[in-house]
Amino acid sequence: MGLLSLGTPLVWDEAKQYADHVRSHGITQFLHIWDRVKDRCGDELLWGDEIEYMVAVFDDQEKNAKLSLRQTEILAKLQAIVNDIVSDRGESDSVPTFHPEYGRFMLESTPGSPYTGELRDLLSVESNMRYRRHLARKYLKPNEIPFTMTSFPRMGVPGVFTEPYYDPIDAVSSHSLFLPEEITNPHARFPTLTANIRRRRGSKVAINLPLFIDTHTPRPFVDPTIPWQRNVYPEDSEAKKGAALIDHIYMDAMGFGMGCSCLQITFQACNITEARRLYDALIPVAPLMLALTAASPLYRGYIADVDCRWDVVSASVDDRTEEERGLKPLKENRFRIPKSRYASVSLYISEYWMNQPAYNDIDAPYDSAIFERLRKHGVDELLSKHIAHLFIRDPLVIFSESIDQDDTTSNDHFENIQSTNWQTLRFKPPPANSPIGWRVEFRPMEVQMTDFENAAFSVFVVLLSRAILHFNLNLYIPISKVDENMARAQKRDAVHAQKFYFRKDVFPPGPSQPSSVVSSCPSTPVSEHGGPILVNGVNGKEKKLRNCYPLPPKPDDAALPAAVEDEYEEMTMEEIMNGKGASFPGLLNLVYTYLETLDVDEESAQRIEEYLDLVRRRTNGSLQTAASWIRNFVRSHPAYKYDSVVSQEINYDLLVAVDEIERGVRKAPDFLPEHGARARQ
């Protein structure tokens, strides 16, 4: 959730006076990093996951599952336990870490150290996730449970949904009609971020999700749970003046979005060139993985007609003014900005020949002065435009003690803006004076209810990233089509009900069959140390996943099509994953073909197959997505009245069921494969 600096945060009227200062020095800090490591090469594959939990507390007598607001106390206990474990073992690499998140009911966990390209690391992901959950669960109260659910179904309902209870009337940061101040992490960064988004925007954020209209849902639906007549804060009247839409679920605070949980994967690349290549390649993959991991159909006590969190989070941190949103002519602001600062990527950045100018086909405003400064310093046009596009945003949280920094040793001003551009992918320069290399963060996936699922999707994305680099795949489609895919990915049952734009032929010029792509790749790959990759002497296969794939030059016969529109078409998710026609084998088959280049023993291959089987079956519909399973659970509950309402009793039973599935004591054969359930027992 970005930087957690200590100090005195400035309110918006004070902070905005330093916006240009932060931007200017942020660029200076980036250029120091650029000068130091732009030519750095040979970093090995290191990667890791981030999982966010929400802690729920169960009142069995009242049949109420509530959010536990004990984050500070829980994290202090977990940190003490982790320190004890490290002390006992004498090392920290295998001990996971826990971090605070925006919501006071949330925990974030990461492995103690990055995974490498070793197959044993790939196959340790699930056990590591399970160990983290075990540690968290072990030191909670007996009636508290850490859940990996993307959204809490009844956050913001009238009545008691937190433990302890607090009244929303005291929401001094958000001015929310629904969420109390105490639901936010008490660290000064978070309430300041919340308040400054509201103040900069000139109103509260407005989140409206289409309501799932069921048999007995009132029409038109005017939400009776909104306190329409409250008159405590100046923004209280916004709901009745049009901010709350008819037939929608209305939410009005950052907590509704940043209180959602997700699953993220970060890769270290060989060098900046490979990082930019991987960043671009995963941009069209992001909407697909959002749809496949869809897990959040319930908000503020209602069933939504969408399956994903993305637009909720996007609207929850949308600090754009009316001018920037195009509702008024530009007068006080510099740019009309098409997207929230939490949105899909707007620009491809690789200089490789596959990236054609026509693919960057949407309006992505950028700061021309910053762009020119970067260009004069020697930064190429594409990366300069990317940075200058991020830096049209204002810094939202500035600590008075951190205004003046040593730009040669700090990158805090750069990260102040970089880390509050929350996009589907994040291109991450090395921190100042750090051994860490150039990285790419993959951010669209919703967190899954079980460790098996989270491990499966993590493993799939990691293997797909290697297949892309190994086969030098071309996944480019216009950014406008990626944005259309993002909108479609969030719709109800998008995996089966929607089609997605995807490239027809993903192979570079030359032999196009998967079996021949392997032989067309560089025969002597370079290791992170500059020498040849060590392979098995018997079968010639690589022993580990790796970085540092040389990029072949543009082939002489790489003729560009007459029209970009000829390069892609609409495909079903099953076609994208399993293949369509002779020219496109599908992403799953490309992963399988990549696995054939590795020296994988039979037991490891079987484990990997179980993960890939989950992806395959979620794709073909033989297993439901988490969103479909949750929606069907609610609608088949005996207490459900077909009125779109998720009652306290239904929510309680849902969370009990999710916990039982995660622990392996409840079977859900239409949701989780037998081997996934068996692994939890």
XYZ file of C-alpha atoms in Angstrom:
681
model
C 0.000 0.000 0.000
C 2.913 2.332 -0.679
C 5.242 4.144 1.675
C 4.597 4.106 5.419
C 6.727 7.063 6.441
C 6.777 8.451 9.934
C 6.101 12.132 10.391
C 3.532 14.881 10.132
C 1.297 14.617 7.055
C 0.168 17.810 5.363
C -3.503 18.509 4.720
C -4.350 19.067 1.064
C -4.222 22.878 1.036
C -0.672 22.656 2.423
C 0.407 19.605 0.424
C -0.580 20.986 -2.980
C 1.921 23.833 -2.543
C 4.709 21.242 -2.692
C 3.325 19.216 -5.634
C 5.771 20.669 -8.176
C 8.614 20.266 -5.684
C 7.836 16.559 -5.248
C 7.464 16.043 -8.996
C 10.703 17.839 -9.824
C 12.751 16.050 -7.195
C 11.023 12.757 -7.992
C 12.305 13.021 -11.561
C 15.775 13.931 -10.264
C 15.720 10.810 -8.106
C 14.634 8.672 -11.045
C 17.446 10.071 -13.188
C 20.016 9.236 -10.507
C 18.694 5.664 -10.530
C 18.683 5.660 -14.339
C 22.294 6.792 -14.514
C 23.376 4.197 -11.984
C 21.579 1.092 -13.264
C 20.300 1.656 -16.814
C 23.029 -0.659 -18.111
C 22.734 -3.187 -15.292
C 22.335 -6.687 -16.704
C 22.353 -10.302 -15.616
C 19.951 -10.322 -12.653
C 18.514 -13.757 -12.001
C 14.809 -14.533 -11.838
C 13.535 -13.667 -8.400
C 9.823 -13.381 -7.793
C 7.258 -13.299 -5.052
C 3.581 -13.011 -4.246
C 1.579 -10.686 -2.039
C -1.629 -11.927 -0.454
C -4.083 -9.797 1.477
C -6.299 -11.232 4.212
C -9.303 -9.811 5.960
C -9.841 -10.905 9.563
C -13.425 -11.750 10.482
C -14.810 -12.356 13.956
C -17.748 -14.709 14.462
C -20.619 -14.128 16.852
C -22.205 -17.574 16.818
C -25.060 -16.557 19.097
C -26.176 -13.644 16.924
C -25.106 -15.433 13.717
C -23.078 -12.436 12.673
C -19.690 -12.432 10.913
C -18.023 -9.049 11.386
C -14.733 -7.412 10.493
C -12.198 -7.480 13.326
C -10.504 -4.096 13.733
C -7.523 -5.423 15.685
C -4.903 -5.036 12.932
C -2.413 -3.137 15.091
C -2.581 -5.660 17.926
C -2.509 -8.656 15.563
C 0.500 -7.356 13.616
C 2.424 -6.635 16.817
C 1.844 -10.211 17.973
C 2.742 -11.674 14.570
C 5.923 -9.604 14.391
C 6.960 -10.858 17.823
C 6.251 -14.445 16.781
C 8.163 -14.032 13.511
C 11.124 -12.566 15.407
C 11.082 -15.550 17.779
C 11.030 -17.993 14.866
C 13.921 -16.167 13.180
C 15.871 -16.226 16.428
C 15.270 -19.952 16.901
C 16.270 -20.802 13.321
C 19.119 -18.354 13.077
C 17.948 -17.122 9.647
C 15.017 -15.195 8.238
C 14.725 -16.275 4.601
C 12.102 -18.941 5.241
C 10.033 -16.908 7.699
C 7.151 -14.984 6.112
C 6.491 -11.330 6.776
C 3.233 -9.549 7.573
C 2.459 -5.935 6.740
C -0.284 -3.401 7.473
C -2.839 -2.526 4.817
C -5.414 0.227 4.327
C -8.206 -1.448 6.257
C -7.808 -1.966 9.985
C -9.243 -5.443 9.395
C -6.593 -6.366 6.797
C -3.219 -8.099 6.803
C -0.769 -8.430 3.933
C 1.692 -11.306 3.752
C 4.732 -12.063 1.603
C 7.338 -14.839 1.592
C 10.314 -14.212 3.842
C 12.575 -14.001 0.801
C 11.969 -14.027 -2.952
C 11.500 -17.289 -4.806
C 14.161 -18.219 -7.342
C 13.761 -20.018 -10.644
C 14.290 -23.405 -9.003
C 11.380 -25.794 -9.517
C 11.358 -26.571 -5.810
C 10.610 -22.890 -5.176
C 7.769 -22.957 -7.691
C 6.313 -25.975 -5.927
C 6.755 -24.458 -2.462
C 4.366 -21.568 -3.108
C 1.255 -23.318 -1.813
C 2.940 -24.598 1.347
C 4.381 -21.135 1.974
C 0.936 -19.571 1.608
C -0.493 -22.211 3.904
C 2.230 -21.543 6.476
C 1.435 -17.828 6.418
C -2.257 -18.484 6.938
C -1.434 -20.956 9.722
C 0.718 -18.372 11.520
C -1.942 -15.701 11.210
C -4.701 -18.024 12.357
C -2.713 -19.478 15.233
C -2.339 -16.135 16.983
C -5.827 -14.767 16.479
C -8.628 -15.095 18.979
C -10.546 -18.418 18.843
C -13.489 -16.764 17.068
C -11.329 -14.848 14.556
C -10.421 -16.216 11.131
C -8.153 -14.826 8.379
C -10.006 -14.977 5.066
C -8.679 -14.500 1.568
C -11.876 -13.016 0.178
C -11.736 -10.094 -2.222
C -14.611 -8.105 -0.706
C -16.460 -8.342 2.596
C -20.138 -8.786 1.651
C -21.693 -6.552 4.334
C -19.132 -3.802 4.828
C -21.058 -0.553 5.107
C -24.508 -1.946 5.956
C -26.644 -0.305 8.648
C -26.025 -1.859 12.049
C -23.054 -3.837 13.320
C -20.505 -5.094 10.770
C -17.287 -4.420 12.723
C -15.940 -5.554 16.070
C -15.920 -3.286 17.952
C -18.781 -1.202 16.564
C -18.239 2.422 15.558
C -20.698 4.969 14.214
C -20.100 6.332 10.660
C -21.097 9.758 11.928
C -17.476 10.176 13.079
C -15.939 9.532 9.618
C -13.871 12.711 9.702
C -11.520 11.637 6.867
C -13.955 10.209 4.319
C -17.239 11.837 5.460
C -18.793 8.505 4.487
C -22.448 7.753 5.099
C -21.538 4.098 5.707
C -17.982 3.539 7.005
C -16.670 4.736 10.383
C -13.317 6.470 10.739
C -11.998 3.519 12.731
C -12.218 1.112 9.785
C -9.061 2.756 8.383
C -5.512 1.890 9.463
C -4.593 4.507 12.097
C -1.167 5.232 10.551
C -1.225 8.899 9.563
C -0.738 8.053 5.868
C -4.117 6.383 5.445
C -6.606 8.901 6.902
C -4.582 11.665 5.225
C -4.736 9.859 1.890
C -8.483 9.417 2.334
C -9.119 13.044 3.245
C -6.796 14.484 0.599
C -8.457 12.497 -2.187
C -11.811 13.957 -1.110
C -10.443 17.484 -0.768
C -8.566 17.434 -4.057
C -11.557 16.003 -5.917
C -13.913 18.599 -4.459
C -16.434 15.950 -3.376
C -16.627 12.483 -1.957
C -15.747 9.633 -4.285
C -18.798 8.073 -5.923
C -18.864 4.327 -6.568
C -21.917 2.878 -8.296
C -22.112 -0.830 -9.138
C -25.082 -2.141 -11.132
C -27.383 -4.123 -8.854
C -28.174 -7.733 -9.722
C -31.919 -7.581 -10.355
C -33.578 -10.700 -8.980
C -37.205 -11.876 -9.041
C -38.364 -9.788 -6.077
C -35.962 -6.850 -6.317
C -37.985 -3.594 -6.151
C -37.991 -1.646 -9.433
C -36.827 0.986 -9.684
C -34.441 0.203 -6.859
C -33.984 3.190 -4.554
C -31.693 1.982 -1.781
C -33.517 2.179 1.575
C -30.253 1.708 3.508
C -28.778 5.054 2.404
C -29.252 7.714 5.127
C -30.586 10.192 2.571
C -31.397 12.904 5.109
C -28.166 12.895 7.146
C -26.786 16.408 7.590
C -23.461 16.153 9.386
C -20.871 16.903 6.676
C -21.157 19.262 3.674
C -21.050 16.272 1.289
C -23.954 14.406 2.941
C -26.401 15.744 0.368
C -24.398 14.415 -2.599
C -26.200 11.066 -2.581
C -29.666 12.570 -3.065
C -28.343 15.134 -5.554
C -27.382 12.405 -7.998
C -24.214 10.716 -6.745
C -26.235 7.602 -5.827
C -27.688 6.072 -8.992
C -30.987 4.231 -9.206
C -30.679 0.430 -9.581
C -27.096 0.595 -8.319
C -25.128 -0.156 -5.154
C -23.796 3.207 -4.001
C -20.569 3.518 -2.011
C -18.814 6.731 -1.035
C -15.427 6.092 0.543
C -11.902 4.933 -0.222
C -12.376 2.075 2.236
C -14.807 0.273 -0.062
C -12.087 -0.085 -2.699
C -8.855 -0.234 -0.758
C -10.623 -2.550 1.672
C -10.683 -5.169 -1.096
C -8.028 -7.889 -1.177
C -5.979 -9.077 -4.124
C -3.174 -11.394 -5.253
C -0.104 -9.785 -6.833
C 3.060 -11.210 -8.396
C 6.352 -9.345 -8.802
C 9.209 -10.466 -11.081
C 12.815 -9.321 -11.171
C 14.005 -9.127 -14.769
C 17.439 -9.632 -16.280
C 17.733 -5.963 -17.204
C 15.617 -2.934 -18.075
C 15.038 -4.181 -21.629
C 13.608 -7.491 -20.465
C 11.523 -5.780 -17.786
C 9.938 -3.492 -20.380
C 9.368 -6.427 -22.735
C 7.651 -8.453 -19.984
C 5.620 -5.453 -18.812
C 4.203 -4.984 -22.298
C 3.533 -8.669 -22.865
C 1.498 -9.016 -19.672
C -0.707 -5.966 -20.356
C -3.118 -7.912 -22.654
C -3.034 -10.844 -20.197
C -4.247 -8.705 -17.274
C -7.981 -8.593 -18.167
C -7.986 -12.346 -18.797
C -6.589 -13.088 -15.348
C -9.019 -10.634 -13.766
C -11.916 -12.564 -15.327
C -10.509 -15.980 -14.403
C -9.968 -14.950 -10.776
C -13.289 -13.076 -10.427
C -14.254 -13.335 -6.766
C -16.269 -10.326 -5.595
C -19.984 -10.152 -6.489
C -21.215 -8.838 -3.105
C -20.979 -5.278 -1.810
C -22.635 -3.383 1.045
C -25.155 -6.137 1.670
C -26.299 -6.550 -1.939
C -25.570 -8.781 -4.937
C -23.919 -6.806 -7.711
C -24.297 -7.488 -11.408
C -20.503 -7.589 -11.723
C -18.001 -10.152 -10.491
C -14.841 -8.105 -9.823
C -13.456 -5.348 -7.605
C -11.581 -3.333 -10.235
C -14.035 -0.497 -10.897
C -14.819 -0.286 -7.183
C -11.183 0.358 -6.297
C -10.743 2.640 -9.295
C -13.621 4.895 -8.255
C -12.657 4.756 -4.570
C -9.373 6.634 -5.161
C -10.487 8.816 -8.069
C -9.128 12.195 -7.017
C -9.746 13.879 -10.385
C -11.540 17.195 -10.265
C -14.572 17.985 -12.403
C -12.260 19.723 -14.869
C -9.957 16.705 -15.091
C -12.953 14.418 -15.593
C -14.144 16.556 -18.508
C -17.249 17.850 -16.728
C -16.049 21.457 -16.828
C -13.642 23.381 -19.090
C -10.011 23.388 -17.944
C -9.302 26.450 -15.839
C -7.637 25.547 -12.543
C -6.172 22.209 -13.711
C -3.623 21.413 -16.403
C -4.932 18.176 -17.915
C -8.104 16.395 -18.839
C -7.391 12.914 -17.487
C -9.373 9.996 -18.947
C -8.729 7.517 -16.113
C -8.595 7.303 -12.347
C -5.136 6.851 -10.878
C -6.208 3.234 -10.197
C -6.801 1.949 -13.726
C -5.549 -0.164 -16.580
C -2.206 0.608 -18.217
C -2.340 3.373 -20.843
C 1.021 2.967 -22.616
C 3.230 0.165 -23.878
C 6.886 0.968 -23.146
C 9.157 -1.613 -24.837
C 11.492 -0.456 -27.609
C 11.465 -3.916 -29.209
C 10.343 -3.887 -32.836
C 7.116 -5.786 -32.068
C 5.751 -2.721 -30.263
C 4.283 -0.627 -33.065
C 3.163 2.997 -32.513
C -0.396 2.062 -33.537
C -0.818 -0.023 -30.366
C -0.608 3.074 -28.122
C -3.927 4.320 -29.472
C -5.636 6.000 -26.505
C -5.364 9.458 -25.007
C -2.605 9.272 -22.400
C -1.797 12.861 -21.389
C 1.700 13.570 -20.147
C 3.673 16.449 -18.691
C 5.590 17.882 -21.652
C 8.178 19.635 -19.475
C 8.982 16.431 -17.613
C 9.037 14.541 -20.910
C 11.556 16.991 -22.400
C 13.698 16.884 -19.276
C 13.871 13.091 -19.435
C 14.626 13.125 -23.171
C 17.448 15.654 -22.753
C 18.943 13.399 -20.096
C 19.043 10.494 -22.554
C 15.926 8.558 -21.590
C 14.233 7.137 -24.698
C 10.905 8.472 -25.936
C 8.650 5.597 -24.801
C 9.945 5.438 -21.239
C 10.013 9.232 -20.995
C 6.365 9.377 -22.015
C 5.483 6.635 -19.487
C 7.126 8.515 -16.600
C 5.723 11.870 -17.732
C 2.263 10.300 -17.911
C 2.494 9.017 -14.335
C 3.695 12.441 -13.192
C 0.596 14.342 -14.297
C -0.767 13.228 -10.917
C -0.320 15.192 -7.720
C 1.339 13.651 -4.657
C -1.465 12.948 -2.203
C 0.446 12.471 1.050
C 3.472 14.595 1.915
C 5.176 14.458 5.298
C 6.622 17.772 6.428
C 9.806 16.086 7.624
C 10.399 14.555 4.175
C 10.002 17.565 1.924
C 13.752 18.054 1.535
C 15.647 14.898 0.605
C 19.040 13.876 -0.700
C 18.085 12.964 -4.251
C 21.212 10.859 -4.691
C 20.311 8.480 -1.869
C 16.496 8.623 -1.669
C 13.721 7.777 -4.106
C 10.826 8.679 -1.794
C 9.580 11.580 -3.925
C 9.628 9.394 -7.022
C 7.777 6.624 -5.219
C 5.280 9.080 -3.763
C 3.804 9.436 -7.246
C 4.848 6.096 -8.764
C 3.265 4.076 -5.937
C -0.039 5.969 -6.110
C -0.462 5.173 -9.794
C -2.184 1.851 -9.191
C -2.334 0.186 -12.615
C -2.798 -3.394 -13.814
C 0.991 -3.577 -14.250
C 3.665 -1.557 -12.498
C 7.121 -1.022 -13.982
C 9.452 -0.761 -10.980
C 12.937 0.764 -11.156
C 15.462 -0.477 -8.590
C 15.300 1.364 -5.266
C 18.111 3.820 -4.584
C 21.361 2.123 -3.564
C 19.820 -1.342 -3.537
C 20.898 -4.747 -4.898
C 17.350 -5.199 -6.289
C 17.009 -5.120 -10.074
C 14.376 -3.879 -12.543
C 11.001 -5.414 -11.736
C 7.489 -5.875 -13.062
C 4.459 -6.183 -10.786
C 1.359 -8.007 -12.069
C -1.637 -6.540 -10.221
C -5.062 -7.445 -11.682
C -5.858 -10.763 -9.979
C -8.485 -11.122 -7.265
C -7.415 -13.088 -4.224
C -8.887 -16.594 -4.093
C -10.602 -18.282 -1.167
C -8.037 -21.101 -0.804
C -4.264 -21.333 -0.827
C -4.471 -23.990 -3.546
C -6.173 -21.549 -5.919
C -3.823 -18.678 -5.104
C -0.844 -20.958 -5.681
C -2.324 -22.268 -8.929
C -2.832 -18.828 -10.447
C 0.578 -17.674 -9.211
C 2.301 -20.676 -10.774
C 0.400 -20.212 -14.033
C 1.371 -16.544 -14.348
C 5.020 -17.300 -13.566
C 5.161 -20.108 -16.149
C 3.350 -17.972 -18.727
C 5.852 -15.160 -18.190
C 8.709 -17.572 -18.946
C 6.918 -18.984 -21.994
C 6.489 -15.443 -23.345
C 10.208 -14.740 -23.022
C 11.350 -18.205 -24.133
C 9.286 -18.236 -27.333
C 9.581 -14.463 -27.895
C 5.791 -14.252 -28.151
C 4.019 -11.234 -29.579
C 0.830 -10.519 -27.596
C 0.376 -6.888 -28.638
C -3.093 -5.553 -29.348
C -4.127 -1.882 -29.226
C -4.432 -0.476 -25.700
C -8.014 0.548 -26.530
C -8.892 -3.132 -26.940
C -7.185 -3.992 -23.661
C -9.393 -1.379 -22.005
C -12.484 -2.910 -23.611
C -11.356 -6.295 -22.309
C -11.006 -4.838 -18.794
C -14.612 -3.651 -18.907
C -15.823 -7.028 -20.163
C -13.730 -8.970 -17.630
C -15.731 -7.532 -14.726
C -19.148 -8.474 -16.038
C -21.114 -11.291 -14.474
C -19.733 -14.698 -15.529
C -17.372 -12.985 -17.975
C -15.267 -16.133 -18.428
C -18.143 -17.770 -20.296
C -20.475 -14.924 -21.276
C -17.926 -12.567 -22.836
C -15.498 -12.591 -25.712
C -12.140 -10.860 -25.491
C -9.909 -9.258 -28.075
C -6.722 -11.242 -28.545
C -3.953 -11.533 -31.087
C -4.499 -14.124 -33.846
C -0.838 -15.093 -34.303
C 1.472 -14.742 -31.314
C 4.605 -16.172 -32.891
C 7.428 -14.121 -34.406
C 7.966 -14.462 -38.155
C 9.213 -17.903 -39.118
C 7.906 -21.356 -38.133
C 4.574 -20.900 -36.369
C 3.774 -24.271 -34.872
C 4.455 -24.616 -31.144
C 6.634 -27.671 -31.688
C 8.967 -25.719 -33.933
C 9.106 -22.556 -31.871
C 11.441 -24.211 -29.396
C 14.025 -24.869 -32.065
C 13.753 -21.307 -33.372
C 14.749 -19.831 -29.993
C 18.380 -18.937 -29.264
C 20.350 -22.156 -28.961
C 22.859 -20.795 -26.463
C 20.967 -18.764 -23.872
C 22.954 -16.501 -21.585
C 22.780 -16.902 -17.816
C 22.538 -14.083 -15.304
C 26.345 -14.315 -14.981
C 26.974 -13.953 -18.686
C 27.855 -17.588 -19.392
C 25.790 -20.326 -21.032
C 22.830 -21.740 -19.124
C 23.638 -24.998 -17.373
C 21.466 -27.769 -18.763
C 21.069 -31.436 -18.055
C 23.779 -33.317 -19.863
C 21.497 -36.203 -20.757
C 18.404 -34.571 -22.194
C 19.624 -31.024 -22.820
C 16.805 -29.468 -20.814
C 17.092 -26.510 -18.495
C 17.078 -27.144 -14.784
C 15.366 -23.944 -13.701
C 13.186 -21.053 -14.770
C 15.343 -18.136 -15.724
C 15.796 -14.617 -17.057
C 18.121 -13.226 -19.720
C 16.612 -14.380 -22.988
C 18.433 -12.630 -25.854
C 16.023 -10.755 -28.079
C 16.417 -11.800 -31.712
C 16.702 -8.900 -34.160
C 13.788 -8.025 -36.389
C 13.593 -10.651 -39.152
C 13.919 -9.473 -42.715
C 10.525 -10.984 -43.549
C 8.723 -9.335 -40.618
C 6.212 -7.548 -42.820
C 3.652 -5.510 -40.906
C -0.019 -6.018 -41.789
C -1.809 -3.370 -43.775
C -4.098 -2.678 -40.810
C -3.624 -3.333 -37.100
C -7.257 -4.503 -37.018
C -6.183 -7.588 -38.999
C -3.898 -8.743 -36.162
C -6.557 -9.500 -33.556
C -10.083 -10.779 -33.192
C -12.658 -11.565 -30.518
C -12.154 -14.969 -28.913
C -13.803 -16.877 -26.129
C -11.747 -17.442 -23.008
C -11.569 -21.127 -23.888
C -10.111 -20.286 -27.298
C -7.548 -17.953 -25.744
C -6.490 -20.574 -23.220
C -6.807 -23.771 -25.274
C -6.196 -22.534 -28.791
C -8.010 -21.531 -31.953
C -7.121 -22.862 -35.367
C -3.652 -23.796 -36.577
C -1.914 -20.496 -35.855
C -2.785 -20.019 -32.183
C -2.282 -22.930 -29.743
C -3.616 -21.115 -26.670
C -1.841 -19.819 -23.578
C -2.191 -23.052 -21.629
C -0.639 -25.076 -24.445
C 2.203 -22.577 -24.707
C 2.882 -23.121 -21.012
C 2.871 -26.892 -21.547
C 5.271 -26.518 -24.475
C 7.551 -24.385 -22.322
C 7.478 -27.034 -19.596
C 8.852 -29.512 -22.135
C 12.044 -27.446 -22.224
C 12.577 -28.009 -18.484
C 14.012 -30.989 -16.687
C 10.938 -31.777 -14.558
C 10.626 -35.020 -12.600
C 7.360 -36.945 -12.644
C 6.201 -35.899 -9.181
C 6.833 -32.215 -9.876
C 5.094 -32.476 -13.243
C 2.030 -33.929 -11.528
C 1.934 -31.070 -9.014
C 2.189 -28.492 -11.775
C -0.522 -30.304 -13.733
C -2.902 -29.991 -10.780
C -2.449 -26.221 -10.825
C -2.853 -25.950 -14.590
C -5.899 -28.198 -14.415
C -7.613 -25.651 -12.165
C -6.985 -22.914 -14.740
C -8.271 -25.188 -17.519
C -11.426 -26.151 -15.672
C -12.226 -22.593 -14.597
C -11.871 -21.729 -18.276
C -14.151 -24.478 -19.629
C -16.794 -24.065 -16.929
C -16.464 -27.455 -15.254
C -15.405 -25.479 -12.166
C -17.031 -22.197 -11.153
C -15.124 -19.000 -10.494
C -15.221 -17.840 -6.892
C -17.657 -15.089 -7.899
C -20.103 -17.563 -9.443
C -19.841 -19.905 -6.472
C -20.479 -17.059 -3.986
C -23.407 -15.717 -6.004
C -24.967 -19.168 -6.289
C -24.456 -19.828 -2.567
C -26.370 -16.676 -1.672
C -29.178 -17.269 -4.160
C -29.670 -20.881 -3.021
C -29.635 -20.047 0.707
C -32.948 -20.883 2.449
C -33.152 -17.360 3.897
C -32.642 -15.584 0.577
C -35.745 -13.718 -0.572
C -34.699 -13.169 -4.224
C -34.512 -9.452 -3.489
C -30.751 -8.956 -4.092
C -30.119 -8.623 -0.328
C -27.309 -10.461 1.500
C -28.693 -10.694 5.012
C -26.688 -11.066 8.216
C -27.616 -14.760 8.415
C -26.638 -15.452 4.802
C -23.329 -13.653 5.247
C -22.573 -15.633 8.396
C -23.294 -18.958 6.707
C -21.298 -17.932 3.634
C -18.182 -17.173 5.649
C -18.575 -20.404 7.628
C -18.748 -22.296 4.329
C -15.717 -20.494 2.897
C -13.691 -21.297 6.006
C -14.736 -24.949 5.840
C -13.750 -25.171 2.176
C -10.393 -23.576 2.890
C -9.724 -26.044 5.713
C -10.798 -28.996 3.559
C -13.720 -30.076 5.743
C -16.384 -29.074 3.234
C -16.437 -30.368 -0.312
C -17.369 -28.096 -3.190
C -16.865 -30.267 -6.276
C -18.329 -27.632 -8.597
C -15.751 -25.119 -7.349
C -12.578 -26.909 -6.251
C -11.030 -30.063 -7.783
C -10.618 -33.144 -5.636
C -6.844 -32.754 -5.410
C -7.309 -29.145 -4.279
C -9.654 -30.201 -1.498
C -7.453 -33.147 -0.596
C -4.415 -30.896 -0.205
C -6.123 -28.972 2.572
C -7.062 -31.906 4.751
